[in-house]
Tab-separated table of N, CA and C and ligand atoms in Angstrom:
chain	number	residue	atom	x	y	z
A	744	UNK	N	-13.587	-60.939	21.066
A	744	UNK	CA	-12.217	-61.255	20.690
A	744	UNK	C	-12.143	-61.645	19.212
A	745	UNK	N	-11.021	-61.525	18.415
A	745	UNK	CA	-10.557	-61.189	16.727
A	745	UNK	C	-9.528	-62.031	16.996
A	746	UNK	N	-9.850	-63.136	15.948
A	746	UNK	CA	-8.685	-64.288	15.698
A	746	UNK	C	-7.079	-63.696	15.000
A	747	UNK	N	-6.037	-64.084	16.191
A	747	UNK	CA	-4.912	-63.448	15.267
A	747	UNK	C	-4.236	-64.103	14.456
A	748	UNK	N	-3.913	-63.078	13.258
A	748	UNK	CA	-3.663	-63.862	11.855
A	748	UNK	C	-2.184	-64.483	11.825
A	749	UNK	N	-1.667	-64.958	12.629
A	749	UNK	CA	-0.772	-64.965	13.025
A	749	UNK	C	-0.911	-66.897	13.464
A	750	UNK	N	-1.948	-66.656	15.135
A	750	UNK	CA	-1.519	-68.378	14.809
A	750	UNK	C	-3.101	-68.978	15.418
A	751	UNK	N	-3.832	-67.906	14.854
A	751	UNK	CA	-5.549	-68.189	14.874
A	751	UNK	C	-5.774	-67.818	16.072
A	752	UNK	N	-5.508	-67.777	17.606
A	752	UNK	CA	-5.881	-67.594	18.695
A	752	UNK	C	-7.241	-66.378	18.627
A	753	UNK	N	-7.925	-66.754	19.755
A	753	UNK	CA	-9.186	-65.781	19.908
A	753	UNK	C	-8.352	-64.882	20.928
A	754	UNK	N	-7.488	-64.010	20.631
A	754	UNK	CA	-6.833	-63.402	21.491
A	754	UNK	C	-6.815	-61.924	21.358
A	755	UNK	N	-7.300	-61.418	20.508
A	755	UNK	CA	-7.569	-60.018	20.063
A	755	UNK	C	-8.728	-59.147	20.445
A	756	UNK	N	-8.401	-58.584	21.516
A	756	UNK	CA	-9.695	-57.539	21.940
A	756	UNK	C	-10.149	-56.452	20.952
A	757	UNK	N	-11.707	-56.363	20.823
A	757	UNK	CA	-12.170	-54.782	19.623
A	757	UNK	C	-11.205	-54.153	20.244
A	758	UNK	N	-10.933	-53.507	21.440
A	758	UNK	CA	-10.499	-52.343	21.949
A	758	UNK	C	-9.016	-52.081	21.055
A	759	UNK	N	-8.090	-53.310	21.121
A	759	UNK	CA	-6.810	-53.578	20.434
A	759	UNK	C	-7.154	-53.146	19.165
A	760	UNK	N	-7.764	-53.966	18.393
A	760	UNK	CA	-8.178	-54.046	17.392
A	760	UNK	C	-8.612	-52.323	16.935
A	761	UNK	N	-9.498	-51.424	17.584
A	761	UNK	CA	-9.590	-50.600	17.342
A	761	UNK	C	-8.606	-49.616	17.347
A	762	UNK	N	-7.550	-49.553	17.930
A	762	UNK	CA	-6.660	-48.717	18.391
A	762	UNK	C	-5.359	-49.458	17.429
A	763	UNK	N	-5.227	-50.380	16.622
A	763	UNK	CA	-4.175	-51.086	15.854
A	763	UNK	C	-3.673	-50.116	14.988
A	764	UNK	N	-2.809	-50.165	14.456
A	764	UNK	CA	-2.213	-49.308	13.040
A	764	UNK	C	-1.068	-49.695	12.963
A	765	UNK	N	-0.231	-49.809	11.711
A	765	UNK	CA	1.015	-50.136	11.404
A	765	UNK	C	2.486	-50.396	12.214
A	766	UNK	N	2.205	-48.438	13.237
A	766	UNK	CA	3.003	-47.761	13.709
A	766	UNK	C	3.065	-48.706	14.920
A	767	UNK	N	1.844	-48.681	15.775
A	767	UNK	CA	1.529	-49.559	17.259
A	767	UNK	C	0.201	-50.514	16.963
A	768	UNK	N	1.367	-51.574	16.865
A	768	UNK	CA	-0.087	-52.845	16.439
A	768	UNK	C	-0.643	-53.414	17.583
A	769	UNK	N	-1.436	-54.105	16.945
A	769	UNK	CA	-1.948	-55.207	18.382
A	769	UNK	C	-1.014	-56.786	18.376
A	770	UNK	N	-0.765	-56.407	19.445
A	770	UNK	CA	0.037	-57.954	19.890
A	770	UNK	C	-0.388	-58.992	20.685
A	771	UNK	N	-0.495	-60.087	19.758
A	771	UNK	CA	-1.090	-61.374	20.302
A	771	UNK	C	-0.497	-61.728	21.507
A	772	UNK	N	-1.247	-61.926	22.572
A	772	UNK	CA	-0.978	-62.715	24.120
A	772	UNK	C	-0.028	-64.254	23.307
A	773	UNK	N	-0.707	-65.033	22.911
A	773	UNK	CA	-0.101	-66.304	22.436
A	773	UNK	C	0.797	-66.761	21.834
A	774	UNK	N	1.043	-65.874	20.829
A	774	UNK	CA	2.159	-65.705	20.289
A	774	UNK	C	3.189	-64.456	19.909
A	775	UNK	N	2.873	-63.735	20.579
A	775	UNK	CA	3.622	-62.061	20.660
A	775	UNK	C	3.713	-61.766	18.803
A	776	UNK	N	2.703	-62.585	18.269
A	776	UNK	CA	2.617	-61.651	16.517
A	776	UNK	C	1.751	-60.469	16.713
A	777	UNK	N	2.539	-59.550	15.730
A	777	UNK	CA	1.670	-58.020	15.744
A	777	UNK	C	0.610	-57.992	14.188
A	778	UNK	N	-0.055	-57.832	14.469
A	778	UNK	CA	-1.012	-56.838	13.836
A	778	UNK	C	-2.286	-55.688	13.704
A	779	UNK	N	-2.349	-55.159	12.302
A	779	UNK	CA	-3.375	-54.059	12.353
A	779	UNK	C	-4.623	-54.015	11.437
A	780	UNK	N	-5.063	-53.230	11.701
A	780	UNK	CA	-6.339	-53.071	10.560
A	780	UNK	C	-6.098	-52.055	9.801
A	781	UNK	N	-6.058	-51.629	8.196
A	781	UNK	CA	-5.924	-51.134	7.352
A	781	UNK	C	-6.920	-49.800	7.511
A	782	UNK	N	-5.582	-48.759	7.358
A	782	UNK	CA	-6.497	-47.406	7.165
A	782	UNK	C	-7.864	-47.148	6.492
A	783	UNK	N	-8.171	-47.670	5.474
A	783	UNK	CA	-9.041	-47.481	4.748
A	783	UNK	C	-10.433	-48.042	5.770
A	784	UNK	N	-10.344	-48.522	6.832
A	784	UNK	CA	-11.366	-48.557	7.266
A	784	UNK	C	-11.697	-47.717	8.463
A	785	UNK	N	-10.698	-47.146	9.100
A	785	UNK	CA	-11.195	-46.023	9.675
A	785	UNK	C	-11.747	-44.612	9.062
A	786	UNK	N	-11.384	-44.781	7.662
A	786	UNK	CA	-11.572	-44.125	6.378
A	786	UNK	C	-12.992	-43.955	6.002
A	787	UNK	N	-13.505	-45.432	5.834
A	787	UNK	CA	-14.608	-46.117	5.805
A	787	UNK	C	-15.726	-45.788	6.700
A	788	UNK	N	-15.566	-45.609	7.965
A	788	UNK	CA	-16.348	-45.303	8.659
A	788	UNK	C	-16.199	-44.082	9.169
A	789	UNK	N	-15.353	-43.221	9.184
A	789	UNK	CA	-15.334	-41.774	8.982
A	789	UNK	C	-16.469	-41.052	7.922
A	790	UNK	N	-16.564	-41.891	6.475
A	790	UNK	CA	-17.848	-41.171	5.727
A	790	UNK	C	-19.153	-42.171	6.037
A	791	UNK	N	-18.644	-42.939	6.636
A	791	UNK	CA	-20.188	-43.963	6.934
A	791	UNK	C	-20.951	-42.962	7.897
A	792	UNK	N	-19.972	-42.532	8.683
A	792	UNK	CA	-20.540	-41.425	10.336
A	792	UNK	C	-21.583	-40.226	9.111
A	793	UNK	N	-20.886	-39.983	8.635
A	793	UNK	CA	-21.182	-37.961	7.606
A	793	UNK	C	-22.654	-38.904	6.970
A	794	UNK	N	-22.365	-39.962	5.976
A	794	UNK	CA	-23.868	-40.419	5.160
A	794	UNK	C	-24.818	-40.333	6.100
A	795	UNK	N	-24.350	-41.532	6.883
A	795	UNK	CA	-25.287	-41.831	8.074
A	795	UNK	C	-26.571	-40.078	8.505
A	796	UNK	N	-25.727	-39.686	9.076
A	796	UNK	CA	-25.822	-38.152	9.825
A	796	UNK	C	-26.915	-36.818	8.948
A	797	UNK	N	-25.958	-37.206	7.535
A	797	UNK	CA	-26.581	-36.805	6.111
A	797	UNK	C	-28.301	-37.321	6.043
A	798	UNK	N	-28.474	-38.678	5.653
A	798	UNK	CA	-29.598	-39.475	5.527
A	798	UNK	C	-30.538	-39.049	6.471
A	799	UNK	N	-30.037	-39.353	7.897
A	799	UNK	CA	-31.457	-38.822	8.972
A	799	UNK	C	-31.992	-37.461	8.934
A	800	UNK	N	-30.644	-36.641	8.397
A	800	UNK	CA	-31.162	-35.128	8.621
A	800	UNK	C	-32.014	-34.596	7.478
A	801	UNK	N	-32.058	-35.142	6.542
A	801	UNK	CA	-32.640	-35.529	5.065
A	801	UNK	C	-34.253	-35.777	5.719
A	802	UNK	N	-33.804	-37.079	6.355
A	802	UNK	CA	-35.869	-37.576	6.486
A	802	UNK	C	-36.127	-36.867	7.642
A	803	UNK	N	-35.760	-35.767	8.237
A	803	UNK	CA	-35.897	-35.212	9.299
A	803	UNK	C	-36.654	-34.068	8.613
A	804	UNK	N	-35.927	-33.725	7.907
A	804	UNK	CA	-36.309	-32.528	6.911
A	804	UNK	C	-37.604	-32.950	5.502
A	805	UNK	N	-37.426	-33.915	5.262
A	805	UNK	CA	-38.859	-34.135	4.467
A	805	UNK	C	-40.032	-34.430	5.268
A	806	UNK	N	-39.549	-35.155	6.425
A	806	UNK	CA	-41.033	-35.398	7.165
A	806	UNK	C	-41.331	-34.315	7.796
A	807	UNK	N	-40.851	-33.428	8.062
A	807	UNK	CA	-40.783	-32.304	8.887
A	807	UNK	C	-41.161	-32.564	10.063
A	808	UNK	N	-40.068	-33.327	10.758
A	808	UNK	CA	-40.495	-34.116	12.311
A	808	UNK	C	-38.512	-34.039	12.769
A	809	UNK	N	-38.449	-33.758	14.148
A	809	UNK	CA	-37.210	-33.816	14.684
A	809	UNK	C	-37.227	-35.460	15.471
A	810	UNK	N	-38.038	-36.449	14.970
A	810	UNK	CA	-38.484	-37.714	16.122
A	810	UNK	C	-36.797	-38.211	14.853
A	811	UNK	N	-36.730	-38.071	13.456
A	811	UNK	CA	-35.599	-39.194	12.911
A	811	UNK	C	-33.966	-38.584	13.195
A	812	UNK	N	-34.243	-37.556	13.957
A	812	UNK	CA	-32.920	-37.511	14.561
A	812	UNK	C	-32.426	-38.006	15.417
A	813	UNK	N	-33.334	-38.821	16.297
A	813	UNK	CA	-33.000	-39.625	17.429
A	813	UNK	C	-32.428	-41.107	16.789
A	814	UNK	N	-32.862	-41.355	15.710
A	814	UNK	CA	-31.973	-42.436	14.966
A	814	UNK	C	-30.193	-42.279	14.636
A	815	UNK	N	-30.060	-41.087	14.803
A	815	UNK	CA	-28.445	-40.957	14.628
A	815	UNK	C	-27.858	-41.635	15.217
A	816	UNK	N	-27.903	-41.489	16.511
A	816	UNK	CA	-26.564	-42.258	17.328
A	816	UNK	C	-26.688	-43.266	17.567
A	817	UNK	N	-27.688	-44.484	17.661
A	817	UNK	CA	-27.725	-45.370	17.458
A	817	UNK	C	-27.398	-45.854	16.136
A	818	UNK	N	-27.784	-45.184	15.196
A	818	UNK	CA	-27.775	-46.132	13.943
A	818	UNK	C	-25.585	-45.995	13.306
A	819	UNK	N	-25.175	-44.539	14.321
A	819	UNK	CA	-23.806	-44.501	14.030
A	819	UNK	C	-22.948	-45.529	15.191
A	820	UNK	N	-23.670	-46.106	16.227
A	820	UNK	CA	-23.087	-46.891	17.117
A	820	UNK	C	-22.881	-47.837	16.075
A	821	UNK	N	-24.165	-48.483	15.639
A	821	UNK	CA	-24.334	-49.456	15.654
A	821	UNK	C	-23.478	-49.493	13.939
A	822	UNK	N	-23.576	-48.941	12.782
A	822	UNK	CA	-22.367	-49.543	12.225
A	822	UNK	C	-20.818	-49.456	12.363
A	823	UNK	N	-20.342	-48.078	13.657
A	823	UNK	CA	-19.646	-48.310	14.315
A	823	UNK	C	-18.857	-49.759	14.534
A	824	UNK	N	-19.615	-49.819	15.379
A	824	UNK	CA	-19.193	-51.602	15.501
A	824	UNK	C	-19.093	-52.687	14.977
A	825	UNK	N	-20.009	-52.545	14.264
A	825	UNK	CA	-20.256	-53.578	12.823
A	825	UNK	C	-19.450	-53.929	11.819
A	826	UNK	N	-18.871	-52.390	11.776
A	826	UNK	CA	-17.489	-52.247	10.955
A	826	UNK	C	-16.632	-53.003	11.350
A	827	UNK	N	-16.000	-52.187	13.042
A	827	UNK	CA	-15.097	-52.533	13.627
A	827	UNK	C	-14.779	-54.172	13.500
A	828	UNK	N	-16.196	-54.810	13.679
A	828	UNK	CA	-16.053	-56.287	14.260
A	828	UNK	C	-16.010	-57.158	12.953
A	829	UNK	N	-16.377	-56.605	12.223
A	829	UNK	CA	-15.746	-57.390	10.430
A	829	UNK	C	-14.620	-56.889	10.407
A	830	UNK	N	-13.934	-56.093	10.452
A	830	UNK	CA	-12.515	-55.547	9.749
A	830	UNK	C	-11.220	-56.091	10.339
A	831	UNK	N	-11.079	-56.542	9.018
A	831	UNK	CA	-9.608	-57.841	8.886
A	831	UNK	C	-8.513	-57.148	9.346
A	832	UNK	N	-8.113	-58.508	10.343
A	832	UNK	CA	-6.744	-57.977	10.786
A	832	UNK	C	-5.670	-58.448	10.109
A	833	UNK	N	-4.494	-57.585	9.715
A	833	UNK	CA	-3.646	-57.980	8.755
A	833	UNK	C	-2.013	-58.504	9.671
A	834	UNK	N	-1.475	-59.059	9.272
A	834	UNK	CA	-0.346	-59.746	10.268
A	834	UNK	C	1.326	-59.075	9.553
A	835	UNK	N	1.670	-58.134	10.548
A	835	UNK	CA	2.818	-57.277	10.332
A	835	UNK	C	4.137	-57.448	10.922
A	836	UNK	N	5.923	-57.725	10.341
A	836	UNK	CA	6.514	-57.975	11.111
A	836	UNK	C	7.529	-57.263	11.804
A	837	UNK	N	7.717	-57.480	13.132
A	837	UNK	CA	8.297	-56.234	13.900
A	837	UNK	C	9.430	-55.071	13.296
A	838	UNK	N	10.427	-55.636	12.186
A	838	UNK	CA	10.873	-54.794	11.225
A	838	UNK	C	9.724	-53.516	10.851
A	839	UNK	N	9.002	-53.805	9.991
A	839	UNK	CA	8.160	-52.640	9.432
A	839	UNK	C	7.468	-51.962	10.532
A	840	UNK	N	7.405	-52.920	11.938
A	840	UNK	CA	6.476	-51.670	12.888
A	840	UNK	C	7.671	-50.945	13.134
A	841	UNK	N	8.712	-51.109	13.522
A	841	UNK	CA	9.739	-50.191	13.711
A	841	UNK	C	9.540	-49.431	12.705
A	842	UNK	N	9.700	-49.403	11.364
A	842	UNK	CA	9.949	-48.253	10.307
A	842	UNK	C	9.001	-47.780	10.537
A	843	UNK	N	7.409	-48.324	10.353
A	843	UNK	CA	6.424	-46.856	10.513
A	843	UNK	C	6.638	-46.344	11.948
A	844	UNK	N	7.256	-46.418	13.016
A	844	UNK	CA	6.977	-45.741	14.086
A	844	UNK	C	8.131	-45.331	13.988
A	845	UNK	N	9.359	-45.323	13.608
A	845	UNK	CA	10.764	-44.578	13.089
A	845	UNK	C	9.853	-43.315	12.107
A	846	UNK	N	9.299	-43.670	10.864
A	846	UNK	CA	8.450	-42.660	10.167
A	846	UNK	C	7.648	-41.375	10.963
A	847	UNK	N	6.327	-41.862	11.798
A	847	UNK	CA	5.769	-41.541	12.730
A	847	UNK	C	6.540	-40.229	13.332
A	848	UNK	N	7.509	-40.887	14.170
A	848	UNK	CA	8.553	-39.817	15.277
A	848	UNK	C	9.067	-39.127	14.098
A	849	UNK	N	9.604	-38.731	13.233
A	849	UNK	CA	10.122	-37.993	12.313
A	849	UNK	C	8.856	-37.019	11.608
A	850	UNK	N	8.187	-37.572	11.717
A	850	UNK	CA	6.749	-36.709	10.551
A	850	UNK	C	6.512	-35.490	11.583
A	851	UNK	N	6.140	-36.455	13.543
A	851	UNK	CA	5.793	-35.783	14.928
A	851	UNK	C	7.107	-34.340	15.071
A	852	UNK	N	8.370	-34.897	15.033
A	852	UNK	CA	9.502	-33.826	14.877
A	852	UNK	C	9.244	-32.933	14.013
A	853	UNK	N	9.006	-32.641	12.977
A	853	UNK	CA	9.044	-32.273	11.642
A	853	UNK	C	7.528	-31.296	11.748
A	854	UNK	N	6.712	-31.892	12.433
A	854	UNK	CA	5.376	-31.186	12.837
A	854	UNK	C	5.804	-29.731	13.933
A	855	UNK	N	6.434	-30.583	14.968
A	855	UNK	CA	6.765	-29.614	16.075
A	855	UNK	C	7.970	-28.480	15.528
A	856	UNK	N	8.463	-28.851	14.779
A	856	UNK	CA	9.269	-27.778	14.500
A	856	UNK	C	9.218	-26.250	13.927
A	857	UNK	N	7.939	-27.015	12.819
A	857	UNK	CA	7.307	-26.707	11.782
A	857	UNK	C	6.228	-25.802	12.858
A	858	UNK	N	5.335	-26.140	13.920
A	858	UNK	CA	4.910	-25.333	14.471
A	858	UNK	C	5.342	-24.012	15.108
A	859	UNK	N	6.987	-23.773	15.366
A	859	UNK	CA	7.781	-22.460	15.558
A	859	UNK	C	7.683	-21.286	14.754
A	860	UNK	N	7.335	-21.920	13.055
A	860	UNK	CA	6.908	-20.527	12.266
A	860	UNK	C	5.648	-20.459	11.981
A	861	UNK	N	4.939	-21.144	12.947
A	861	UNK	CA	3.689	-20.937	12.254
A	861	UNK	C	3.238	-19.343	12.860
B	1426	ZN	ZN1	-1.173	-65.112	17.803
């Protein structure tokens, strides 16, 4: 559980926490405050996954051994989470989640429509 910035409670599950964003935040049990975690860290660990992946296949290839590929998925779990469980939750108020999820449904429309001439 991730303290919410809101009114400190240990009330924030990773799972919330992972799944947070502007649009659909995580909402505190204790005090119904919303918040999310900043794009830049799913960002963050999107090229952490590629280095990561990069690096083993690297010493896989100089040692000329397939044994440091078995380090991948552990070593991508594990800053996986690491990330996840440092990354600050920011405290957002129900005004702006409406606008990004007003935004959101308009971008989603605008997609589907846009898919007719494709
Ligand atoms: Zn709270």
């Amino acid at each position: 559980m991730d303290a919410c910035p809101h009114c400190a409670a240990q009330s924030i599950s990773l799972r919330a926490k992972i799944s947070a964003d502007p649009a659909s935040p995580a909402r505190c049990p204790a005090c119904q405050g919303n918040s999310y975690v900043a794009n830049k860290v799913s960002t963050s660990i999107s090229v952490g996954i590629v280095l990561l992946g990069c690096t083993w296949g690297l010493v896989a290839a100089l040692t000329n051994s397939p044994l440091p590929l078995y380090a991948i998925i552990p070593s991508i779990a594990w800053f996986f989470f690491r990330t996840w469980r440092s990354a600050e939750l920011l405290p957002i108020d129900a005004d702006t989640v409406e606008k990004h999820r007003r935004t959101r449904q308009t971008v989603t429309l605008l997609a589907f429509l846009l898919s007719f001439f494709m």
